[in-house]
Short mmCIF file of C-alpha atoms and ligand atoms in Angstrom, two decimals:
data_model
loop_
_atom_site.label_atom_id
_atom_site.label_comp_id
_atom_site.label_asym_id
_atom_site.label_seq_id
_atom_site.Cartn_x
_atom_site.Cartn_y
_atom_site.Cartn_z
CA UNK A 385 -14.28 -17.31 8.55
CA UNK A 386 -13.57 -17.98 12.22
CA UNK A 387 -14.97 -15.62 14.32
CA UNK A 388 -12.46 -14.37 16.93
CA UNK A 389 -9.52 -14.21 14.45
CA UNK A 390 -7.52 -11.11 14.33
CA UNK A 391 -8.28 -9.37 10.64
CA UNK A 392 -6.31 -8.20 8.04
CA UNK A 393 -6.69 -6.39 4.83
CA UNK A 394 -4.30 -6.25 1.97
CA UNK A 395 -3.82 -5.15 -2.01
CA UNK A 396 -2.09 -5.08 -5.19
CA UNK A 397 -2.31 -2.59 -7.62
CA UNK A 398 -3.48 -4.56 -10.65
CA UNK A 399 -0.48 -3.95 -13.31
CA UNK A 400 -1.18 -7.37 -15.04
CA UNK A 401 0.18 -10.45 -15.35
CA UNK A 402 2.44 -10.97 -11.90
CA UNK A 403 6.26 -12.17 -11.51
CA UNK A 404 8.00 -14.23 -9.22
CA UNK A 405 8.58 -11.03 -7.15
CA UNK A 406 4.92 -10.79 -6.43
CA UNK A 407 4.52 -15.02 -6.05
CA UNK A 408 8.00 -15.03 -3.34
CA UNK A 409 7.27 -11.45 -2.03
CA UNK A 410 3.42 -11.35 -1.50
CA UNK A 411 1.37 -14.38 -2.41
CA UNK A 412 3.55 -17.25 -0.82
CA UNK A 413 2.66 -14.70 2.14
CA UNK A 414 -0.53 -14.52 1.95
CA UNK A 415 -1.70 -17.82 1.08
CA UNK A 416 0.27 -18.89 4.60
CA UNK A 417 -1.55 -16.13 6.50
CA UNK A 418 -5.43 -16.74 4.91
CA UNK A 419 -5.17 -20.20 7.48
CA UNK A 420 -4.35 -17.94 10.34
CA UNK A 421 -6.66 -14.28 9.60
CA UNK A 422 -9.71 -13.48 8.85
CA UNK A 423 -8.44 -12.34 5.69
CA UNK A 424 -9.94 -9.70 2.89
CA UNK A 425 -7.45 -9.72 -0.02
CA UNK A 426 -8.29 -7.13 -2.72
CA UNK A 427 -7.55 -6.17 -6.48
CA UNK A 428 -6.66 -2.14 -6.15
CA UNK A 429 -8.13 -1.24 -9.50
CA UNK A 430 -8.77 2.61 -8.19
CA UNK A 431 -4.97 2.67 -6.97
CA UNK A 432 -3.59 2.12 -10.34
CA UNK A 433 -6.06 4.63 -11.98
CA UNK A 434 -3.56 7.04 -9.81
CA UNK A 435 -0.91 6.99 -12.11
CA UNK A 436 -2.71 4.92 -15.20
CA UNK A 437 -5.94 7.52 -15.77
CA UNK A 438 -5.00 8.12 -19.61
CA UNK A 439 -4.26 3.94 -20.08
CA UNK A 440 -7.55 2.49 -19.29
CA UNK A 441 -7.36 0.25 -22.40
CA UNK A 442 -5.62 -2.80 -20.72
CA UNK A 443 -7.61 -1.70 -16.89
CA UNK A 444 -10.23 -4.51 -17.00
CA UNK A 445 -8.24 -7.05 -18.77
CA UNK A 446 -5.34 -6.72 -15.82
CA UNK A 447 -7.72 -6.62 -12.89
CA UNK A 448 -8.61 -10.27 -14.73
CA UNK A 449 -5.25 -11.65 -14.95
CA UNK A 450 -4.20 -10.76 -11.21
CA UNK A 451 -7.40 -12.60 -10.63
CA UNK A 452 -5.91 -15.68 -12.99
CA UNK A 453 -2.50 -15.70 -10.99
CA UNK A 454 -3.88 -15.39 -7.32
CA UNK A 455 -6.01 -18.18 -7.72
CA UNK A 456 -3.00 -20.56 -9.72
CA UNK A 457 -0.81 -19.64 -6.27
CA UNK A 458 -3.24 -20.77 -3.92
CA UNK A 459 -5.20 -17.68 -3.08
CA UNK A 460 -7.99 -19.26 -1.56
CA UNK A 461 -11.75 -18.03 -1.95
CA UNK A 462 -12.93 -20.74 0.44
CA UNK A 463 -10.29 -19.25 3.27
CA UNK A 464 -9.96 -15.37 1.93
CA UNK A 465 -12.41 -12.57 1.15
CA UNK A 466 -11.11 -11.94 -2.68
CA UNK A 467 -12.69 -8.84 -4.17
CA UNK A 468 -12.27 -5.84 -6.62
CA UNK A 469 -12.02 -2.41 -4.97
CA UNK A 470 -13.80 -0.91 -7.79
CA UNK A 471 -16.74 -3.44 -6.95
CA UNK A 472 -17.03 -2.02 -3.59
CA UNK A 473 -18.42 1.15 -3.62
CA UNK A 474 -18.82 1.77 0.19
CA UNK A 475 -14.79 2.52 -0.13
CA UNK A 476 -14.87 5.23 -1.83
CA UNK A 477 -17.49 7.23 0.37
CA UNK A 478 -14.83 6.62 3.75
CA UNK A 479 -12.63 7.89 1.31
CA UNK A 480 -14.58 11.32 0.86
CA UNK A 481 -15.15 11.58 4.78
CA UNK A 482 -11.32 10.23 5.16
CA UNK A 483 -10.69 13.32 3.00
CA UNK A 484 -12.17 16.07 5.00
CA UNK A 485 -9.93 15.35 8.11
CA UNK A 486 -6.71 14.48 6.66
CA UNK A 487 -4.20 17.66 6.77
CA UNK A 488 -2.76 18.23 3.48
CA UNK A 489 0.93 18.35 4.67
CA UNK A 490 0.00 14.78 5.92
CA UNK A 491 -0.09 13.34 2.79
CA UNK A 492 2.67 15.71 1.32
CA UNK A 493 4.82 14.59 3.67
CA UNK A 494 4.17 10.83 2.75
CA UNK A 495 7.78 9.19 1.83
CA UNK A 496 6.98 7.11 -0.35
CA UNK A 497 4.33 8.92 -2.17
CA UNK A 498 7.26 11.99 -2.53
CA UNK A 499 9.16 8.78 -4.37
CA UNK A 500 6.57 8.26 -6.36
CA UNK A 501 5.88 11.55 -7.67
CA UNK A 502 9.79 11.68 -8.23
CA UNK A 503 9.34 8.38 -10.41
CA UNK A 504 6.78 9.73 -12.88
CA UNK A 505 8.61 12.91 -12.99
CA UNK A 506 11.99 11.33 -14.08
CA UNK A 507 9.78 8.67 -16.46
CA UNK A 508 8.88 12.25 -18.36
CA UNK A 509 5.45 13.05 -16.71
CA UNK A 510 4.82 16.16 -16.06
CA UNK A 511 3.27 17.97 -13.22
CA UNK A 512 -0.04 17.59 -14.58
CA UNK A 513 0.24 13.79 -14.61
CA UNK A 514 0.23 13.76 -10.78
CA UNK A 515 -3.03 14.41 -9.72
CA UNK A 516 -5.01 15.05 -6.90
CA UNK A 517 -6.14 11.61 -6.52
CA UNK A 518 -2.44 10.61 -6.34
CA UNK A 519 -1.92 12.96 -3.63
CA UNK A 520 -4.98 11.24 -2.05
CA UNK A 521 -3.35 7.47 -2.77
CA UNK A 522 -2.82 6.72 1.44
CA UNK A 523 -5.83 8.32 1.76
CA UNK A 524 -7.85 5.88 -0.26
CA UNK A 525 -5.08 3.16 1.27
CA UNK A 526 -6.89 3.93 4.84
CA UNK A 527 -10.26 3.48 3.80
CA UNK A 528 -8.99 0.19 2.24
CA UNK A 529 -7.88 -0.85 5.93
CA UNK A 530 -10.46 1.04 7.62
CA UNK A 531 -13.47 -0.04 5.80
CA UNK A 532 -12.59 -3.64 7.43
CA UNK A 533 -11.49 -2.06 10.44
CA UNK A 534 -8.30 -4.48 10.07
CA UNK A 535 -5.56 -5.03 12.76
CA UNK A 536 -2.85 -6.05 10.26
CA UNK A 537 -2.02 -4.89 6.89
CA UNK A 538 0.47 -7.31 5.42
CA UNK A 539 2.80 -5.30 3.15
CA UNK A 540 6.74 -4.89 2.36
CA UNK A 541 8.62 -2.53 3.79
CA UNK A 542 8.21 0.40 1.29
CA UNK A 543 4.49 0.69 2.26
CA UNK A 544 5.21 1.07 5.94
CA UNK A 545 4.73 5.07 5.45
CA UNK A 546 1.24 4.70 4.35
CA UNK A 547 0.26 2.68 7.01
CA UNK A 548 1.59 4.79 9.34
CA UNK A 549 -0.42 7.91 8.29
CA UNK A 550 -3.43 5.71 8.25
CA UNK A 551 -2.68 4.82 12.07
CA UNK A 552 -2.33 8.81 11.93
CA UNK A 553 -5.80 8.88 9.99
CA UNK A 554 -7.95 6.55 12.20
CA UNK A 555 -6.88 7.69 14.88
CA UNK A 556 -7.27 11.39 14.19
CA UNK A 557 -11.12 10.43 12.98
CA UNK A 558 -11.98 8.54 16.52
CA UNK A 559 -10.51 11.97 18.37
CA UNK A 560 -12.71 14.23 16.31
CA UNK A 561 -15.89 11.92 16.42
CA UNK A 562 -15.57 10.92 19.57
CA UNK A 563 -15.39 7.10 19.18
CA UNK A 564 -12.83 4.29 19.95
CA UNK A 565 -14.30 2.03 17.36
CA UNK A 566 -12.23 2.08 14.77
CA UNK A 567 -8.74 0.01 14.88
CA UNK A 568 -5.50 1.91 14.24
CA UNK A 569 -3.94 -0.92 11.72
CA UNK A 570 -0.57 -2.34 12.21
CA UNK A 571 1.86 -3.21 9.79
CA UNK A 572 2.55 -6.67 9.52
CA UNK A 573 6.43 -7.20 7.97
CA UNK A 574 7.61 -10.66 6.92
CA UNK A 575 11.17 -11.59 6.18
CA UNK A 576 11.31 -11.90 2.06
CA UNK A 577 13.72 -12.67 -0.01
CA UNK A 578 14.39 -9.72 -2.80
CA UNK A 579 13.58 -11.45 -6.15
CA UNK A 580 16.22 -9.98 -8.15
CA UNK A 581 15.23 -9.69 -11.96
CA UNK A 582 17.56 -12.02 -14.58
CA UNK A 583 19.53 -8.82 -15.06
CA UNK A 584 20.51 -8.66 -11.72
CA UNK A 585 18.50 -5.36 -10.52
CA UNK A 586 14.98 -5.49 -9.00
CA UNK A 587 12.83 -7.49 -10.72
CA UNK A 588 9.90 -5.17 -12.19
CA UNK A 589 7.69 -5.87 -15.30
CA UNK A 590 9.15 -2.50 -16.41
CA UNK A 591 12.44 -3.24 -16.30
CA UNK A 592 11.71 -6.08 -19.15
CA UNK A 593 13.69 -8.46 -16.24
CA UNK A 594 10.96 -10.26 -14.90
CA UNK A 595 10.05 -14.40 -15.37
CA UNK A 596 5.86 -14.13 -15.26
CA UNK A 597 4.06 -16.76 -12.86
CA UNK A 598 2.25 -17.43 -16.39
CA UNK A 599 5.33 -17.36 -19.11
CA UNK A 600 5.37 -20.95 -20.45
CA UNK A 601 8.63 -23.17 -19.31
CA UNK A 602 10.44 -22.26 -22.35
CA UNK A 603 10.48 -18.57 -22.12
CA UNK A 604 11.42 -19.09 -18.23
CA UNK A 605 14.45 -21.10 -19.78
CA UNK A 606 15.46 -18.50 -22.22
CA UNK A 607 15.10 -15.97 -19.45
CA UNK A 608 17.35 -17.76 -16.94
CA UNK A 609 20.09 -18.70 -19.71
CA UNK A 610 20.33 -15.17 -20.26
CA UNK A 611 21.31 -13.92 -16.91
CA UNK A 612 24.81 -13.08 -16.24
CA UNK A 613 27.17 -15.34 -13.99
CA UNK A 614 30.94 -15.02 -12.38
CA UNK A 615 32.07 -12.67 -14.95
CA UNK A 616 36.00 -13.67 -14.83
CA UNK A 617 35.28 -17.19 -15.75
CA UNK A 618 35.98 -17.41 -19.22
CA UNK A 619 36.30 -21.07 -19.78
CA UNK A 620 34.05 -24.20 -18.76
CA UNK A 621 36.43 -25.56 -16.30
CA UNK A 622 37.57 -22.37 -14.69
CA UNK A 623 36.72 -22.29 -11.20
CA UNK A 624 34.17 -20.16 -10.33
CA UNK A 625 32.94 -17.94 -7.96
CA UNK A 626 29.59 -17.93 -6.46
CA UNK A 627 29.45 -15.14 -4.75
CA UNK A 628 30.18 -13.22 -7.62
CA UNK A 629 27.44 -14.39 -9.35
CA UNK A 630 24.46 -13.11 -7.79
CA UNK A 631 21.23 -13.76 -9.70
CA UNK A 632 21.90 -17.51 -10.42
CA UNK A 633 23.23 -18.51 -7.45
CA UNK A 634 21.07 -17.03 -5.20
CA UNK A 635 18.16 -18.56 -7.16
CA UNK A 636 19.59 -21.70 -6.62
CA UNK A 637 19.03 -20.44 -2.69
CA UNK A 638 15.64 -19.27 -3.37
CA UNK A 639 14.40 -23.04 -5.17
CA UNK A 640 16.55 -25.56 -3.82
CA UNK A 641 17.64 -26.62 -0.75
CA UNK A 642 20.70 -25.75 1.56
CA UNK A 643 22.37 -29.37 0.72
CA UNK A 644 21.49 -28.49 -3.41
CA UNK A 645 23.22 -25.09 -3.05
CA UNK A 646 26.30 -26.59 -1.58
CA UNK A 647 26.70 -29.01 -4.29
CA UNK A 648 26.35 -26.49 -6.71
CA UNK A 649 28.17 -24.11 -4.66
CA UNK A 650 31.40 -26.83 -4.48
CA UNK A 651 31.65 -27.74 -8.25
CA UNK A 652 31.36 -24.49 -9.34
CA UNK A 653 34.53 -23.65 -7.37
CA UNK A 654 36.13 -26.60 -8.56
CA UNK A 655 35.13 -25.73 -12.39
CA UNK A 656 33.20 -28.97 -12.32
CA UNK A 657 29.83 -27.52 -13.75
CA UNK A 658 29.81 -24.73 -16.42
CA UNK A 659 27.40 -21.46 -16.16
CA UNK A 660 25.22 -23.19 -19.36
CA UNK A 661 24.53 -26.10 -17.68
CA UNK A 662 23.87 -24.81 -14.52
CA UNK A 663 21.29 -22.05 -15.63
CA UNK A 664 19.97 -25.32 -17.77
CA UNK A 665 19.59 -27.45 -14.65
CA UNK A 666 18.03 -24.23 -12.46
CA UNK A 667 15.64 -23.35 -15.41
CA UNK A 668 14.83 -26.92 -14.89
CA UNK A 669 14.28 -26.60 -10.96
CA UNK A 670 11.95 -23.64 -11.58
CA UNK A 671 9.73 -24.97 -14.54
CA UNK A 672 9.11 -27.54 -11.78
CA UNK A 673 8.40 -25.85 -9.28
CA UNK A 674 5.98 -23.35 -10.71
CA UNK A 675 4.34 -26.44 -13.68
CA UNK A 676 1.28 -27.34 -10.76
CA UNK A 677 0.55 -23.15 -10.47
CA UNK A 678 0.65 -22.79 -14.05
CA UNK A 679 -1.56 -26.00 -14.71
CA UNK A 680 -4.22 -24.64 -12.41
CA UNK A 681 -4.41 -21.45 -14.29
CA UNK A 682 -4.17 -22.62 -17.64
CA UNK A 683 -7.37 -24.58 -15.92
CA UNK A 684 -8.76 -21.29 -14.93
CA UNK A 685 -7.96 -19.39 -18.21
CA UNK A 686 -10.74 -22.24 -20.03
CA UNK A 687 -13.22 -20.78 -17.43
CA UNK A 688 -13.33 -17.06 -17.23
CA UNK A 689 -16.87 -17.16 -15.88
CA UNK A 690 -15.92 -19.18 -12.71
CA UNK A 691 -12.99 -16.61 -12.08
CA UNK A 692 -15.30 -13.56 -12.73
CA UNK A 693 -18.20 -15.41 -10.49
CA UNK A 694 -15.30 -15.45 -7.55
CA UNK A 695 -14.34 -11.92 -8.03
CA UNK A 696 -18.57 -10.90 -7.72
CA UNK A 697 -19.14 -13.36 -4.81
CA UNK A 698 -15.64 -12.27 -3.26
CA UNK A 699 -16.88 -8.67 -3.47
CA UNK A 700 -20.74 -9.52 -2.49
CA UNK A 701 -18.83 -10.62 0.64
CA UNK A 702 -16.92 -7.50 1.07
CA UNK A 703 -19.69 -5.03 0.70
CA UNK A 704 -21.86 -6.46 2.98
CA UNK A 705 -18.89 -6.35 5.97
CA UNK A 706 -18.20 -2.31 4.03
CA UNK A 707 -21.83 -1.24 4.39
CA UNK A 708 -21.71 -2.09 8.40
CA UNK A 709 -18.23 -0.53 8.87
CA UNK A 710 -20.10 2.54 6.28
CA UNK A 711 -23.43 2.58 8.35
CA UNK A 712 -21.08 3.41 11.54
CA UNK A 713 -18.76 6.11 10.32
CA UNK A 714 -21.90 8.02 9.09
CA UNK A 715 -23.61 7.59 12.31
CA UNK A 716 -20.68 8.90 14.41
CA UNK A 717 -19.59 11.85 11.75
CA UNK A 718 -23.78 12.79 12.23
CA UNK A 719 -24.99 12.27 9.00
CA UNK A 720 -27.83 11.20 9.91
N1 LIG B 596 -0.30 0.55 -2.15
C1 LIG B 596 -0.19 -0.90 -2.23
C2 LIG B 596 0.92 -1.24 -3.24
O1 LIG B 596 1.21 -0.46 -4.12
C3 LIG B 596 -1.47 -1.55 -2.63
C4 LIG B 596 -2.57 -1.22 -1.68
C5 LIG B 596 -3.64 -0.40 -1.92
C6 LIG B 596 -2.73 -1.71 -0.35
N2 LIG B 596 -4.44 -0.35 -0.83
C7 LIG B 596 -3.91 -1.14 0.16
C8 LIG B 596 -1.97 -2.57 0.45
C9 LIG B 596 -4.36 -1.41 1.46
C10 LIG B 596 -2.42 -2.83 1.73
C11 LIG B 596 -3.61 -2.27 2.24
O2 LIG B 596 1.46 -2.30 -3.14
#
């Protein structure tokens, strides 16, 4: 940790084992900006409790393999602060004074936790499913960012909402206890590509479309071989149309190079490579590209106590910086 460095704080809610959305839309991210941050990465255990209170079975066991896959895509405990929220306690008490000043239309006015509630709805929850702790979710987000008192909070686009009401948050807490201390956190967008899933929608694990940073090279093949390409091309030699077919060829963009894409680009016009053998070839290009990731965790996998030693130390780290950051909000809110 350089001292100096702007901060930044940023989570995932642990669903399990992660895709190559999370590896091209997060982690590639994130292991790039742990060189240039003081950076405090974090496993949002209490976040998915929000909507996964009644399926606790699989909690621990996904907090674990998020753990596994960070570490395989170069997650760095020597660069990063890598913790468990649930193993930092001192988050949860901002969250109780982040409660009392937060106006409840704040949070009911929150976009994207309006789109949320309108998910679980439509996947057959009812109304009692969404609970007051949901309705608290950008609540608890701010004390995430808070409790580091980060400048940046690297996240994709449909999270900007939340950080915005936490700007709204911290800020509203400094006017009512008098302070400037605490930072009002910026969102920090990168450019990403959209993963799209082998079916051509978004990929999500619940959408059964998803290739897992951890699936072994022949699942990843069976995956890719089942997408669907230019669907007027009936025979091998047909000329195709690239543009047409949009989850092969633009993860040809995604793995290969420009020069790649225009070969494969040219003789699939031409009718000079069939669908088969190109998903073969691409299958090939990303069993490649992800074999050193899933070496290193197969590596971890045989050593569950040195992952569960970095998640402890990780979080050690964090509540030490959370009890400082803790010590000061009770201090200016007059607790003691
Ligand atoms: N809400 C984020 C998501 O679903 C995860 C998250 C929780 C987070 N707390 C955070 C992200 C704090 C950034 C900062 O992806």
């Amino acid at each position: 940790m350089t001292e100096g460095r702007k901060r930044i704080v940023s989570g995932m809610r642990s669903t399990g084992k992660l895709h190559l959305g999370h590896y091209f839309g997060v982690l590639a991210n994130w292991k790039k900006l742990q060189n240039e941050y003081d950076s405090f990465f974090f496993i949002a255990d209490w976040h998915a409790l929000t909507t996964k209170f009644d399926s606790t079975e699989t909690l621990a066991d996904n907090v674990y393999n998020v753990a596994l896959d960070w570490l395989s895509c170069g997650i760095d405990p020597n660069k990063s602060t890598i913790y468990v929220q649930s193993y930092v306690p001192q988050i949860a008490q901002l969250h109780i004074y982040l409660s009392m000043i937060t106006p409840q239309n704040w949070v009911e006015r929150d976009p994207t936790l309006k789109d949320m509630a309108r998910a679980l709805r439509e996947g057959g929850h009812n109304d009692s499913q969404i609970s007051y702790g949901l309705l608290g979710y950008p609540v608890l987000m701010t004390a995430d960012i808070m409790m580091f008192n980060a400048n940046y909070v690297p996240v994709g686009i449909d999270q900007v909402p939340h950080v915005e009401l936490s700007r709204d948050i911290v800020r509203r807490f400094n006017n009512i206890y008098k302070t400037d201390f605490f930072v009002e956190p910026e969102p920090l967008l990168t450019q990403i590509p959209l993963m799209k899933g082998v079916d051509g929608n978004k990929m999500g694990k619940s959408f059964n479309n998803d290739i897992k940073i951890s699936d072994d090279e022949k699942t990843t093949e069976k995956k890719i071989m089942s997408a669907i390409t230019d669907r007027s091309r009936l025979r091998r030699d047909d000329p195709g149309h690239p543009e047409d077919c949009e989850v092969v060829y633009d993860y040809w963009k995604i793995f290969d190079s420009e020069e790649k894409v225009k070969e494969i680009d040219s003789l699939c016009r031409k009718g000079e490579i069939g669908c088969a053998q190109c998903k073969r070839e691409l299958a090939q290009k990303v069993n490649e590209m992800l074999a050193p990731i899933r070496a290193k965790r197969k590596e971890l996998e045989n050593n569950p106590k040195l992952v569960k030693e970095i998640l402890l130390e990780g979080s050690n780290k964090a509540q030490k910086e959370a009890q400082i950051i803790l010590d000061k909000v009770k201090e200016v809110v007059r607790m003691y």
